[in-house]
CSV table of C-alpha atoms and ligand atoms in Angstrom, one decimal:
chain,number,residue,atom,x,y,z
A,1,MET,CA,52.5,29.4,19.4
A,2,PRO,CA,56.3,29.9,19.0
A,3,GLN,CA,57.6,30.7,15.5
A,4,LEU,CA,59.3,27.7,13.9
A,5,ALA,CA,61.9,27.3,11.2
A,6,TYR,CA,63.2,24.4,9.2
A,7,VAL,CA,67.0,23.9,9.1
A,8,ASN,CA,68.5,20.9,7.3
A,9,GLY,CA,65.7,18.5,8.2
A,10,ARG,CA,64.8,19.8,11.6
A,11,ILE,CA,61.9,22.0,12.6
A,12,GLN,CA,63.0,24.1,15.6
A,13,PRO,CA,62.1,27.4,17.3
A,14,LEU,CA,63.0,30.3,15.0
A,15,ALA,CA,65.0,32.0,17.8
A,16,ASP,CA,67.3,29.0,18.0
A,17,ALA,CA,67.6,28.2,14.3
A,18,SER,CA,71.0,29.0,12.8
A,19,LEU,CA,73.6,28.1,10.2
A,20,HIS,CA,77.4,27.8,10.5
A,21,VAL,CA,79.2,31.1,10.1
A,22,GLU,CA,81.0,29.6,7.1
A,23,ASP,CA,77.8,28.9,5.2
A,24,ARG,CA,78.5,30.0,1.6
A,25,GLY,CA,75.3,31.8,1.4
A,26,THR,CA,76.6,34.2,4.1
A,27,GLN,CA,80.1,34.6,2.7
A,28,PHE,CA,79.4,34.7,-1.0
A,29,ALA,CA,75.6,34.9,-1.5
A,30,ASP,CA,76.2,31.4,-3.0
A,31,ALA,CA,72.6,30.5,-2.4
A,32,VAL,CA,69.2,30.6,-4.1
A,33,TYR,CA,65.8,31.3,-2.6
A,34,GLU,CA,62.1,31.3,-3.2
A,35,VAL,CA,59.2,33.1,-1.6
A,36,CYS,CA,55.8,31.4,-1.9
A,37,ALA,CA,52.4,32.7,-1.0
A,38,VAL,CA,50.3,30.5,1.3
A,39,LEU,CA,46.6,31.3,1.4
A,40,ALA,CA,44.1,29.3,3.4
A,41,GLY,CA,46.9,27.0,4.3
A,42,ARG,CA,47.7,26.1,0.6
A,43,ILE,CA,50.8,27.0,-1.3
A,44,LEU,CA,50.0,29.0,-4.5
A,45,ASP,CA,51.8,27.9,-7.7
A,46,TRP,CA,53.9,25.4,-5.8
A,47,GLN,CA,55.1,23.5,-8.9
A,48,PRO,CA,56.3,26.7,-10.8
A,49,HIS,CA,58.2,27.8,-7.7
A,50,LEU,CA,59.8,24.3,-7.4
A,51,ASP,CA,60.7,24.3,-11.1
A,52,ARG,CA,62.3,27.7,-10.8
A,53,LEU,CA,64.2,26.6,-7.7
A,54,ARG,CA,65.5,23.5,-9.6
A,55,ARG,CA,66.6,25.6,-12.6
A,56,ASN,CA,68.4,28.1,-10.3
A,57,LEU,CA,70.2,25.3,-8.4
A,58,ALA,CA,71.2,23.8,-11.8
A,59,GLU,CA,72.5,27.2,-13.0
A,60,LEU,CA,74.8,27.3,-10.0
A,61,SER,CA,75.7,23.6,-10.0
A,62,ILE,CA,74.4,23.2,-6.5
A,63,ASP,CA,73.6,19.6,-5.7
A,64,TRP,CA,70.5,19.2,-3.7
A,65,PRO,CA,69.5,15.5,-3.4
A,66,MET,CA,66.0,15.9,-1.9
A,67,ALA,CA,63.2,14.8,-4.2
A,68,ASP,CA,60.3,17.1,-4.9
A,69,GLY,CA,57.7,15.0,-3.0
A,70,PRO,CA,59.6,14.9,0.3
A,71,PHE,CA,60.6,18.5,0.0
A,72,GLY,CA,56.9,19.5,-0.5
A,73,LEU,CA,56.0,17.5,2.5
A,74,GLN,CA,58.6,19.3,4.7
A,75,ALA,CA,57.4,22.7,3.5
A,76,ARG,CA,53.8,21.7,4.4
A,77,ARG,CA,54.8,20.4,7.8
A,78,LEU,CA,56.5,23.7,8.6
A,79,ILE,CA,53.5,25.7,7.5
A,80,ALA,CA,51.1,23.5,9.5
A,81,ALA,CA,53.5,23.6,12.6
A,82,ASN,CA,53.5,27.4,12.5
A,83,GLY,CA,49.7,27.4,12.3
A,84,HIS,CA,49.3,30.3,9.9
A,85,GLU,CA,46.6,30.1,7.3
A,86,ASP,CA,47.9,33.1,5.3
A,87,CYS,CA,51.6,33.5,5.2
A,88,LEU,CA,54.8,33.6,3.1
A,89,LEU,CA,57.0,30.6,2.9
A,90,TYR,CA,60.7,31.5,2.5
A,91,ILE,CA,63.1,28.8,1.2
A,92,GLN,CA,66.9,29.3,1.0
A,93,ILE,CA,69.4,26.7,-0.3
A,94,SER,CA,73.1,27.5,-0.2
A,95,ARG,CA,76.0,25.4,-1.6
A,96,GLY,CA,76.8,24.4,2.0
A,97,THR,CA,79.3,25.0,4.7
A,98,ALA,CA,83.0,25.0,3.8
A,99,ARG,CA,86.4,26.7,4.7
A,100,ARG,CA,86.2,30.1,2.9
A,101,ASP,CA,87.5,29.8,-0.7
A,102,HIS,CA,85.9,31.3,-3.7
A,103,ALA,CA,86.1,28.1,-5.8
A,104,PHE,CA,83.5,25.4,-5.1
A,105,PRO,CA,84.3,23.2,-2.1
A,106,GLY,CA,85.1,19.5,-3.0
A,107,ALA,CA,82.3,18.1,-0.8
A,108,ALA,CA,79.7,20.2,0.9
A,109,ALA,CA,76.1,19.3,1.5
A,110,ALA,CA,73.6,22.1,0.6
A,111,ASN,CA,72.1,24.0,3.6
A,112,VAL,CA,68.3,24.1,3.4
A,113,VAL,CA,66.4,26.7,5.4
A,114,MET,CA,62.7,27.5,5.4
A,115,THR,CA,60.8,30.1,7.5
A,116,VAL,CA,57.2,31.1,7.5
A,117,ARG,CA,55.9,34.6,8.2
A,118,ARG,CA,52.2,35.6,8.6
A,119,PHE,CA,51.1,37.8,5.7
A,120,ASP,CA,47.9,39.9,5.2
A,121,PHE,CA,46.9,39.4,1.6
A,122,ARG,CA,43.7,41.4,2.2
A,123,GLN,CA,45.8,44.6,2.1
A,124,ARG,CA,46.8,43.7,-1.4
A,125,VAL,CA,43.2,43.3,-2.5
A,126,ALA,CA,42.4,46.7,-0.9
A,127,GLN,CA,45.4,48.3,-2.7
A,128,LEU,CA,43.8,47.4,-6.1
A,129,ALA,CA,41.5,50.3,-5.5
A,130,SER,CA,44.1,52.8,-4.4
A,131,GLY,CA,47.2,51.8,-6.4
A,132,VAL,CA,50.8,52.6,-5.4
A,133,ALA,CA,53.6,55.0,-6.4
A,134,VAL,CA,57.0,53.9,-7.8
A,135,ILE,CA,60.2,55.8,-8.3
A,136,THR,CA,63.1,54.9,-10.6
A,137,GLN,CA,66.6,53.9,-9.8
A,138,PRO,CA,69.6,52.7,-11.9
A,139,ASP,CA,69.9,48.9,-12.2
A,140,THR,CA,73.2,48.3,-10.5
A,141,ARG,CA,72.8,44.5,-10.2
A,142,TRP,CA,75.0,41.7,-11.7
A,143,ARG,CA,74.2,40.4,-15.2
A,144,ARG,CA,72.4,37.2,-14.2
A,145,VAL,CA,69.4,38.5,-12.4
A,146,ASP,CA,67.3,35.7,-13.9
A,147,ILE,CA,68.9,33.5,-11.2
A,148,LYS,CA,67.1,34.1,-7.9
A,149,THR,CA,70.2,34.3,-5.7
A,150,THR,CA,70.4,35.9,-2.2
A,151,GLY,CA,72.9,38.4,-3.7
A,152,LEU,CA,70.3,41.2,-3.4
A,153,LEU,CA,72.2,44.3,-2.4
A,154,GLY,CA,71.3,46.2,-5.6
A,155,ASN,CA,67.6,45.3,-5.0
A,156,VAL,CA,67.9,46.2,-1.3
A,157,LEU,CA,69.4,49.7,-2.0
A,158,ALA,CA,66.8,50.4,-4.6
A,159,LYS,CA,63.9,49.4,-2.3
A,160,GLN,CA,65.3,51.5,0.5
A,161,ALA,CA,65.4,54.5,-1.9
A,162,ALA,CA,61.8,53.9,-2.7
A,163,ARG,CA,60.9,53.7,1.1
A,164,ALA,CA,62.8,56.9,1.7
A,165,ALA,CA,60.8,58.6,-1.1
A,166,GLY,CA,57.5,57.3,0.3
A,167,ALA,CA,57.0,55.0,-2.7
A,168,PHE,CA,56.0,51.3,-2.8
A,169,GLU,CA,58.7,50.2,-5.2
A,170,ALA,CA,61.7,51.2,-7.3
A,171,TRP,CA,61.6,50.4,-11.0
A,172,LEU,CA,65.2,49.6,-12.2
A,173,LEU,CA,66.5,51.4,-15.3
A,174,HIS,CA,69.1,50.3,-17.7
A,175,GLY,CA,69.6,53.5,-19.7
A,176,GLU,CA,66.1,54.5,-20.6
A,177,THR,CA,64.7,51.0,-20.4
A,178,VAL,CA,62.6,49.9,-17.5
A,179,ARG,CA,63.6,46.3,-16.6
A,180,GLU,CA,61.7,45.4,-13.5
A,181,GLY,CA,61.1,46.4,-9.9
A,182,SER,CA,63.4,45.7,-7.0
A,183,SER,CA,61.2,42.8,-6.0
A,184,THR,CA,58.4,42.9,-8.6
A,185,ASN,CA,57.9,42.7,-12.4
A,186,ALA,CA,56.9,46.0,-14.2
A,187,TRP,CA,54.1,46.4,-16.7
A,188,ILE,CA,52.4,49.1,-18.7
A,189,ILE,CA,49.3,49.2,-20.8
A,190,LYS,CA,49.0,51.3,-24.0
A,191,ASP,CA,46.1,51.2,-26.5
A,192,GLY,CA,44.8,48.0,-24.9
A,193,ARG,CA,48.2,46.2,-25.2
A,194,ILE,CA,49.9,44.9,-22.1
A,195,ILE,CA,53.6,45.3,-22.2
A,196,THR,CA,56.4,43.8,-20.0
A,197,HIS,CA,60.1,43.2,-20.4
A,198,PRO,CA,60.9,39.9,-22.0
A,199,THR,CA,62.5,37.1,-19.9
A,200,GLY,CA,66.2,36.4,-20.5
A,201,THR,CA,69.1,37.3,-18.2
A,202,GLU,CA,68.0,40.9,-17.5
A,203,ILE,CA,64.9,40.2,-15.3
A,204,LEU,CA,63.7,37.6,-12.9
A,205,PRO,CA,61.1,35.4,-14.6
A,206,GLY,CA,58.4,36.1,-12.0
A,207,ILE,CA,55.9,33.4,-11.1
A,208,ALA,CA,53.2,36.0,-10.8
A,209,ARG,CA,54.3,37.5,-14.1
A,210,ASN,CA,53.8,34.2,-15.9
A,211,SER,CA,50.4,33.7,-14.3
A,212,LEU,CA,49.3,37.2,-15.3
A,213,ILE,CA,50.3,36.5,-18.9
A,214,ASN,CA,48.3,33.3,-18.9
A,215,LEU,CA,45.2,35.1,-17.4
A,216,ALA,CA,45.5,38.0,-19.8
A,217,GLN,CA,45.8,35.8,-22.9
A,218,ALA,CA,42.9,33.7,-21.7
A,219,ALA,CA,40.9,36.9,-21.5
A,220,GLN,CA,41.9,37.6,-25.2
A,221,LEU,CA,44.1,40.5,-24.2
A,222,VAL,CA,47.3,41.2,-26.2
A,223,VAL,CA,50.5,40.8,-24.3
A,224,GLU,CA,53.7,42.1,-25.7
A,225,GLU,CA,56.9,40.9,-24.1
A,226,ARG,CA,59.3,43.7,-25.2
A,227,PRO,CA,61.5,46.3,-23.5
A,228,PHE,CA,59.8,49.6,-22.8
A,229,THR,CA,61.2,53.0,-21.9
A,230,LEU,CA,60.6,55.3,-18.9
A,231,ALA,CA,59.1,57.8,-21.3
A,232,GLU,CA,56.6,55.1,-22.6
A,233,ALA,CA,55.8,54.3,-19.0
A,234,LYS,CA,55.0,57.9,-18.1
A,235,ALA,CA,52.8,58.2,-21.2
A,236,ALA,CA,51.1,54.9,-20.7
A,237,ASP,CA,47.3,54.5,-20.2
A,238,GLU,CA,47.9,52.2,-17.2
A,239,ALA,CA,50.7,50.6,-15.3
A,240,PHE,CA,51.0,47.9,-12.7
A,241,LEU,CA,53.4,45.5,-11.0
A,242,THR,CA,53.3,41.8,-10.0
A,243,SER,CA,55.0,39.5,-7.5
A,244,THR,CA,54.2,36.7,-5.2
A,245,THR,CA,53.6,39.1,-2.3
A,246,ALA,CA,51.7,41.6,-4.5
A,247,PRO,CA,50.0,39.4,-7.2
A,248,ILE,CA,48.9,42.6,-9.0
A,249,LEU,CA,49.0,46.3,-7.9
A,250,PRO,CA,48.1,49.3,-10.0
A,251,VAL,CA,50.9,51.8,-10.4
A,252,ILE,CA,49.5,55.3,-10.3
A,253,ARG,CA,52.6,57.5,-10.1
A,254,ILE,CA,56.1,57.2,-11.5
A,255,ASP,CA,58.8,59.6,-10.1
A,256,GLY,CA,55.9,61.8,-8.8
A,257,GLN,CA,54.2,62.0,-12.2
A,258,ALA,CA,50.6,60.7,-12.4
A,259,ILE,CA,49.9,57.9,-15.0
A,260,ALA,CA,46.9,59.0,-17.1
A,261,SER,CA,44.2,60.0,-14.6
A,262,GLY,CA,46.4,59.0,-11.6
A,263,ARG,CA,43.9,56.3,-10.6
A,264,PRO,CA,43.9,52.5,-11.2
A,265,GLY,CA,42.8,51.9,-14.8
A,266,PRO,CA,40.0,49.7,-16.1
A,267,ILE,CA,42.2,46.9,-17.6
A,268,THR,CA,44.3,46.6,-14.5
A,269,THR,CA,41.2,46.5,-12.4
A,270,ARG,CA,39.8,43.7,-14.5
A,271,LEU,CA,43.0,41.8,-14.4
A,272,GLY,CA,43.0,42.2,-10.7
A,273,GLU,CA,39.7,40.5,-10.4
A,274,GLN,CA,41.0,37.7,-12.6
A,275,VAL,CA,44.2,37.3,-10.5
A,276,TRP,CA,42.3,37.0,-7.2
A,277,ALA,CA,39.7,34.7,-8.8
A,278,GLU,CA,42.6,32.4,-9.8
A,279,VAL,CA,44.0,32.6,-6.3
A,280,ALA,CA,40.6,31.6,-5.0
A,281,ARG,CA,40.4,28.7,-7.5
A,282,GLN,CA,43.8,27.3,-6.5
A,283,THR,CA,43.5,27.8,-2.7
A,284,GLY,CA,39.9,28.4,-1.8
A,285,TRP,CA,41.0,31.7,-0.2
A,286,ARG,CA,38.5,34.6,-0.2
A,287,ALA,CA,39.2,38.2,0.7
B,1,PLP,C1,63.8,41.3,-8.9
B,1,PLP,C2,62.5,40.6,-8.8
B,1,PLP,N1,61.7,40.7,-9.9
B,1,PLP,C3,60.5,40.1,-9.9
B,1,PLP,C4,60.0,39.4,-8.8
B,1,PLP,C5,58.6,38.8,-8.8
B,1,PLP,O1,58.8,37.4,-8.9
B,1,PLP,P1,57.6,36.4,-8.3
B,1,PLP,O2,56.4,36.8,-9.1
B,1,PLP,O3,58.1,35.1,-8.6
B,1,PLP,O4,57.5,36.7,-6.9
B,1,PLP,C6,60.8,39.3,-7.6
B,1,PLP,C7,60.3,38.6,-6.5
B,1,PLP,O5,61.0,38.5,-5.4
B,1,PLP,C8,62.1,39.9,-7.6
B,1,PLP,O6,62.9,39.8,-6.6
């Protein structure tokens, strides 16, 4: 089956799908995006993703006249057409195509692109038992990283540094404070308390982050949304990360230093079971 993409209302072969070279997403990163997990053919947390997308479009004053219902239908049509049960749905909306000029164009229709890529979520369940290593990098991004724009060069360079170091992720530091990962939210656990950077303009409000907070609180665990330092992280009892593509992964090493025993901790492991139970409840997916 050929891979298919959605571009401005049309589903077409991915190889032929394209945007105009003066798309403002290409020239200015004047575009927002979402990545959604699709398991057993169902989109996980669709409404929270849609809400975040709407908020981001509003932050950038990008008009996008499609209603939620028809948009959801288009996304599901694309997923069905690609025929993948387990995949990632990528959505990108730019301000549109216009003669290059920094200021907003007078009239431009948003360019809407969606692609679907097969994804193996089972590997993430397996990684619950092994955990992953992270390194740290300076946070060089702009000051509105709460808006999920395609301007990701700071994230890209940090992730590449992690890859080069043989690590899964780079945690981004502002001074001594750990903000988040290059494409994940960062967490530590100390004395039974689960700690993560508060939302605001300095981190992306992750959908998986929010789900984790809800699950932890439902399990009577204490969640503290406050900044934490690299020293605190290295001295933590446990650490983990969350994202759409890695709903929860234990972090067992930071900059080469083992966290506690250097193995996934008991609270993270328990949270992991709850996270995947919630995925199963929403989508019917089983590892
Ligand atoms: C910088 C950053 N932080 C956190 C996340 C996690 O967000 P979500 O849970 O919505 O995938 C992402 C996801 O791409 C990200 O790019």
